[in-house]
Short mmCIF file of C-alpha atoms in Angstrom, two decimals:
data_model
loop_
_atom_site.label_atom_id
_atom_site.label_comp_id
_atom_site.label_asym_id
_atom_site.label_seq_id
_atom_site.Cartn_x
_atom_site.Cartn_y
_atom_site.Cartn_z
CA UNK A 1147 125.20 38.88 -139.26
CA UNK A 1148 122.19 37.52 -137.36
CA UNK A 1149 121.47 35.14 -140.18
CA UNK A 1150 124.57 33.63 -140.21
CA UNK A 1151 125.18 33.83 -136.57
CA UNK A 1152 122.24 31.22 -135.47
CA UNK A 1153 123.72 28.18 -138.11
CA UNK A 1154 127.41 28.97 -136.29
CA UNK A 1155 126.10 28.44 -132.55
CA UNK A 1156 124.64 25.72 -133.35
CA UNK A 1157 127.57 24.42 -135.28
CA UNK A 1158 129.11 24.83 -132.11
CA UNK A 1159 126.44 23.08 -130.20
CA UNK A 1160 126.62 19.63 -131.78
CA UNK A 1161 130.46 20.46 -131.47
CA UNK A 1162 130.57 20.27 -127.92
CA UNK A 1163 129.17 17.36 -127.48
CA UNK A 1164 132.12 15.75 -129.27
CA UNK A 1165 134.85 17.36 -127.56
CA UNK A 1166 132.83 16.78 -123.96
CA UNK A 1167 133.79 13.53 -124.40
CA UNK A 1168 136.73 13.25 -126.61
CA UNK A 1169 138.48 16.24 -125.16
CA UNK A 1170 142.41 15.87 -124.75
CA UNK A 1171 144.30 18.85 -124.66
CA UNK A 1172 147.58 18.80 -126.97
CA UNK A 1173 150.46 17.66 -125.20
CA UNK A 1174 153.07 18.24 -127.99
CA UNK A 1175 155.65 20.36 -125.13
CA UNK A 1176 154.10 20.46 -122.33
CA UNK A 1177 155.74 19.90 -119.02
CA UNK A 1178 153.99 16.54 -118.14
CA UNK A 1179 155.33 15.30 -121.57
CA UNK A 1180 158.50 16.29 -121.17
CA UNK A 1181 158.97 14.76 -117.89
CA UNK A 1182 157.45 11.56 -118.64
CA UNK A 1183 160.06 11.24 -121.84
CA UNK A 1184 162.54 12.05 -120.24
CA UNK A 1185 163.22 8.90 -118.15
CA UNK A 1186 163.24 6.91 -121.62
CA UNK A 1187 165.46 9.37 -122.79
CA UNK A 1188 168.45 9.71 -120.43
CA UNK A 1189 168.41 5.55 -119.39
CA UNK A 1190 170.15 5.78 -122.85
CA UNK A 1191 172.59 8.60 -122.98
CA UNK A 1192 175.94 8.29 -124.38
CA UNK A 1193 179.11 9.48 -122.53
CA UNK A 1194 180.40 11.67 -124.95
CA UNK A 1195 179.54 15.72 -125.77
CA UNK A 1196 180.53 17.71 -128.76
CA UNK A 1197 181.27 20.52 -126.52
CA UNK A 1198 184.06 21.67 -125.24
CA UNK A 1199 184.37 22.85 -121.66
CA UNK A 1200 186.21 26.28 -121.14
CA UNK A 1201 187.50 27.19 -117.63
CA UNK A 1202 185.83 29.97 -115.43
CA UNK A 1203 187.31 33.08 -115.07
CA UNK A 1204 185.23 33.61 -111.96
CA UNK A 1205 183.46 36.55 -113.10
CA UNK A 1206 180.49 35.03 -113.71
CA UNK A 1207 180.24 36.45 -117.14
CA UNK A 1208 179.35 33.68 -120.02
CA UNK A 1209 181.80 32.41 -122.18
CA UNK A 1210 181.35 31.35 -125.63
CA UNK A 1211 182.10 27.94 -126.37
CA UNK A 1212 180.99 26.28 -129.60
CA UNK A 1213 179.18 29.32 -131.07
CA UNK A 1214 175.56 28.13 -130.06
CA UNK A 1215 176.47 27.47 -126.14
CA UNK A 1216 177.47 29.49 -123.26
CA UNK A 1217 178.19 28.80 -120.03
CA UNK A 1218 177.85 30.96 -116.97
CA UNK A 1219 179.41 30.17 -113.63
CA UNK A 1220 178.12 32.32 -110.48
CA UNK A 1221 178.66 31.11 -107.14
CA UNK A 1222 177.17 27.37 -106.37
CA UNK A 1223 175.56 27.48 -109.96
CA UNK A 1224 176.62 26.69 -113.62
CA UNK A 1225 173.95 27.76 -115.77
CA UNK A 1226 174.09 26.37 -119.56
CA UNK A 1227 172.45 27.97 -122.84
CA UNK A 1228 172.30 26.19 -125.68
CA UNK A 1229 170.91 27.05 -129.39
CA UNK A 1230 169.20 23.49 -130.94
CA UNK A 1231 167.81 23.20 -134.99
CA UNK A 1232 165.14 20.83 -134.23
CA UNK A 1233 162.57 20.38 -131.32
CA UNK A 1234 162.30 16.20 -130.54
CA UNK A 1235 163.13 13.97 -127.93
CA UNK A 1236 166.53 13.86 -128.45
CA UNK A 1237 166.45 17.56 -127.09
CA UNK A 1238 165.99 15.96 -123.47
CA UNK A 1239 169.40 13.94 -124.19
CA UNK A 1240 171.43 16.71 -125.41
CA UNK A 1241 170.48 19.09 -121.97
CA UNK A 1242 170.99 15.87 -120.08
CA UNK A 1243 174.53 15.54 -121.71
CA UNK A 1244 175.55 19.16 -121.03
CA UNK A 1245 174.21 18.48 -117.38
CA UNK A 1246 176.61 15.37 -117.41
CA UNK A 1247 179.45 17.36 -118.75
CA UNK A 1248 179.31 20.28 -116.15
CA UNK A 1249 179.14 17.71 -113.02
CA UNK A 1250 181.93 15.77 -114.93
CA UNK A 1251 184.32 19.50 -114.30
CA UNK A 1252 183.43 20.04 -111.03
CA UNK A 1253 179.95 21.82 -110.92
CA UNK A 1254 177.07 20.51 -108.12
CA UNK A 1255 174.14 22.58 -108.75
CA UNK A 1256 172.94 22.68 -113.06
CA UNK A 1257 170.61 24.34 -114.89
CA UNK A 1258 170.53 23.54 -118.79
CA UNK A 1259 168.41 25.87 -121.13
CA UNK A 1260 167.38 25.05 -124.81
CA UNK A 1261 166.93 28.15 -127.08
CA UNK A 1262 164.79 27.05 -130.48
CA UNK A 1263 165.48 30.31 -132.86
CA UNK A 1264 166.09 32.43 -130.20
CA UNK A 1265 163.07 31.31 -128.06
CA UNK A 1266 163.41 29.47 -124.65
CA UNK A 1267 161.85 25.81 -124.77
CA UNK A 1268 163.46 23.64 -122.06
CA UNK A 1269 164.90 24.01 -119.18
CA UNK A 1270 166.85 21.41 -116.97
CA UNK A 1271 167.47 21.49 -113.22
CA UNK A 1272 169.88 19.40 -111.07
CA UNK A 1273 171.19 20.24 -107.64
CA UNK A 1274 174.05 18.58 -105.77
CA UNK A 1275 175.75 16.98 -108.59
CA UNK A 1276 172.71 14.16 -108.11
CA UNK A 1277 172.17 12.97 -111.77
CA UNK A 1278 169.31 10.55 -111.08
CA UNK A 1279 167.20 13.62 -109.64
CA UNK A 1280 166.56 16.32 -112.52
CA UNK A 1281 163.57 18.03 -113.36
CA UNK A 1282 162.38 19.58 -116.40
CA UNK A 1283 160.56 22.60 -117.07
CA UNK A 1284 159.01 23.87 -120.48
CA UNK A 1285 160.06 27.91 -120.25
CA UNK A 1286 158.41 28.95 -123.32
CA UNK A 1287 157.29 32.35 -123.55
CA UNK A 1288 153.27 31.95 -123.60
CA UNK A 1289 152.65 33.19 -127.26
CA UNK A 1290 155.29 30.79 -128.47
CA UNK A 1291 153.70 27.80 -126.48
CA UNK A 1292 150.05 28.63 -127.60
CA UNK A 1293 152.19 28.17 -131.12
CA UNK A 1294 153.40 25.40 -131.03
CA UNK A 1295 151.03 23.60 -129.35
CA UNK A 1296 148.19 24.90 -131.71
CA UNK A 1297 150.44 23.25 -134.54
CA UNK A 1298 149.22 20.20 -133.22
CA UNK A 1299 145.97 21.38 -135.47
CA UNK A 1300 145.77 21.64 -139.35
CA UNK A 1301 146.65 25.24 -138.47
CA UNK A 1302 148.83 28.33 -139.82
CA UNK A 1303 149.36 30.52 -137.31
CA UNK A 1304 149.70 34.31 -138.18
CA UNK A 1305 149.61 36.20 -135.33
CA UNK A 1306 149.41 35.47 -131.01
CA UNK A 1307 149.03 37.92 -128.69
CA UNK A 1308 148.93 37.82 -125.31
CA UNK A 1309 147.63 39.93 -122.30
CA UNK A 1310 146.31 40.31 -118.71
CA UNK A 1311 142.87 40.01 -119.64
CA UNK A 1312 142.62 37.99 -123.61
CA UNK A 1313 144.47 35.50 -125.67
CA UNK A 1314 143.80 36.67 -128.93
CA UNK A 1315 145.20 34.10 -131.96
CA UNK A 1316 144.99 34.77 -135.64
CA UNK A 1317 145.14 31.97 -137.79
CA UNK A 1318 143.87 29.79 -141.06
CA UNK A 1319 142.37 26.70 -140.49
CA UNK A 1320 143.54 24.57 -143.77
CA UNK A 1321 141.25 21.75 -143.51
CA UNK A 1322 138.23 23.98 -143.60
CA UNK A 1323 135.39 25.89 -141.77
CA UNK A 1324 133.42 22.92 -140.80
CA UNK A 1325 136.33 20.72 -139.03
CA UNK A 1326 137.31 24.43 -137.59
CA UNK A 1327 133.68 24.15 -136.20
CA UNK A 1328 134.47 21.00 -134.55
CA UNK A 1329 138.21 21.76 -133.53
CA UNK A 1330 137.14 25.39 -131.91
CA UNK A 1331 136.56 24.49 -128.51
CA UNK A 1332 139.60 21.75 -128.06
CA UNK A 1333 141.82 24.89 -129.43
CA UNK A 1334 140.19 27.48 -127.14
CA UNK A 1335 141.25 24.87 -124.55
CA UNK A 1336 144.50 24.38 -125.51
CA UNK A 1337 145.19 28.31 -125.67
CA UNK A 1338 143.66 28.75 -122.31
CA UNK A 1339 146.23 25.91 -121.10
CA UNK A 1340 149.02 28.09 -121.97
CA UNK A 1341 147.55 31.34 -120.42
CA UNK A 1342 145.94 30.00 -117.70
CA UNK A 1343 145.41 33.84 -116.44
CA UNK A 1344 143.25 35.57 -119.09
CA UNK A 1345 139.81 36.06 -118.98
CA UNK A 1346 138.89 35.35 -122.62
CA UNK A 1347 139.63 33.30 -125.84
CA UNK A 1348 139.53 35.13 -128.88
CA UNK A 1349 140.54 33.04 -132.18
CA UNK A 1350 139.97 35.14 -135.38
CA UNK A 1351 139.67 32.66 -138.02
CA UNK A 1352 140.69 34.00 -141.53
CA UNK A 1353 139.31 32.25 -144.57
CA UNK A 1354 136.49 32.99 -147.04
CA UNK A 1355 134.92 34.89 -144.36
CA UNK A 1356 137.05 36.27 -141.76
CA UNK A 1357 135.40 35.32 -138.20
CA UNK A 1358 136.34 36.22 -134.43
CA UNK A 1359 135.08 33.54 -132.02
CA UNK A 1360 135.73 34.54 -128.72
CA UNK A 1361 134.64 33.49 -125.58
CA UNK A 1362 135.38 33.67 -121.46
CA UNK A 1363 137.47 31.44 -119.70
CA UNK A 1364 134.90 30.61 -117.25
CA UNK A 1365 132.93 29.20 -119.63
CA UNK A 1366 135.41 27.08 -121.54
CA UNK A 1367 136.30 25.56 -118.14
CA UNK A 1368 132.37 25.09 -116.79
CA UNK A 1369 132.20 23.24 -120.55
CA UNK A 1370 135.37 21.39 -119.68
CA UNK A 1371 133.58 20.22 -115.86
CA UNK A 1372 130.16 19.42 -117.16
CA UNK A 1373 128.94 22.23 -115.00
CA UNK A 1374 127.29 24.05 -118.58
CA UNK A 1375 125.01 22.61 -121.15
CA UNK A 1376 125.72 23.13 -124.18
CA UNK A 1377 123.00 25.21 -125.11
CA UNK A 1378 124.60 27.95 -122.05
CA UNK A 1379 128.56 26.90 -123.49
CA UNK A 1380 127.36 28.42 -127.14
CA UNK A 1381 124.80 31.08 -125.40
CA UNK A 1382 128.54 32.41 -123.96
CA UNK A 1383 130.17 32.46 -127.26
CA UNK A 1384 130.60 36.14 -129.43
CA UNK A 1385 130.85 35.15 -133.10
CA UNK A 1386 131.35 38.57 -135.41
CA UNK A 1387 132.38 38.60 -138.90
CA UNK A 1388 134.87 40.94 -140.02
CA UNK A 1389 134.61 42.68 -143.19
CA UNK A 1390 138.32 43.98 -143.25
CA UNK A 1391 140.02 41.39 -141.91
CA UNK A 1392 142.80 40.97 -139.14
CA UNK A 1393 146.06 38.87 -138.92
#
């Protein structure tokens, strides 16, 4: 492995010099996206809703009301769940509708969820019936973030996992090893973004050869400031091949 391990850090050498200046971390869901759509979004909302509303019992149990929406009332709150096919902007207009709907029958303080396949994506958050002062918030679980957002790449995901300590992703890179070479550390990024807390990066990159590139947070961010050259950024970097595979 030593042979081959030299030509890959230095791969990732003349890599880092593009991303140290090119870098831009995907932005595909992420909460300053979503809030800075979501102006454009709601200045051109309809009136209307497909829904239709169901009175409270008072229990504060949810109540079924189209087949992919619930509503649950509890105290000052109305909290809607909603299940949508497709992730786009028009996602920010349908939780803004619902929003519009509950204040509409009465309700002052909102929160709107969107469920994609079962997963949380987007939440929305109004209090005191004041329309013109919601806020978004991306609730996807961290595994299902680091997902979607590594979609963003020429990437099939296979596996994510997700811990105190590592973010561990298993995936194949379709356009090939070298752009993988010069994607690595702008994806290491992007998973870090998501899991702020772990310690490590660890992509295993299954191809020809199957490859784990891992490497510690602290580095990826001291890359990220300037603070490393990039002869220490690849010096911190664990490249093993792996004979039998993982994913």
């Amino acid at each position: 492995m030593k042979g081959k391990l030299l030509p890959l850090l230095l791969i990732l050498i003349v890599g880092y010099f593009y991303f140290s200046g090119n870098f831009h971390v995907p932005n595909g869901l992420n909460p300053e996206r979503v809030i800075d759509t979501a102006k454009n979004v709601t200045d051109n909302l309809g009136k209307t809703s497909t829904t239709t509303e169901t009175p409270s019992d008072g229990t504060g149990t949810g109540v079924d009301l189209t087949g992919n929406v619930s509503v649950i009332r509890s105290n000052n709150w109305t909290v809607v769940k909603f299940e949508t096919d497709v992730i786009d902007e028009g996602l920010l207009g349908r939780a803004y509708t619902f929003a519009e709907k509950a204040i509409e029958n009465g309700s002052e303080n909102v929160r709107v969820e969107a469920y994609f396949d079962n997963e949380p994506v987007i939440a929305l958050t109004l209090k005191n019936g004041d329309l013109d002062k919601v806020t978004f918030e991306d609730i996807r679980r961290p595994e299902f973030r680091i997902e979607t957002d590594l979609g963003l790449f020429d990437v099939l995901v296979h596996n994510v996992t997700v811990t105190n300590d590592t973010a561990s992703v298993s995936l194949e890179y379709l356009a090939g090893e070298d752009s993988f070479w010069r994607d690595y550390a702008k994806m290491s990024l992007a998973i870090l973004e998501d899991a702020p807390w772990v310690k490590r990066v660890e992509i295993f990159y299954l191809g020809e050869r199957n490859v784990s590139v891992s490497v510690p947070s602290d580095a990826l961010l001291k890359a990220l400031s300037g603070e490393s050259s990039p002869e220490e950024f690849a010096g911190e970097i664990s490249v093993v091949e792996i004979k039998n595979g993982r994913g």
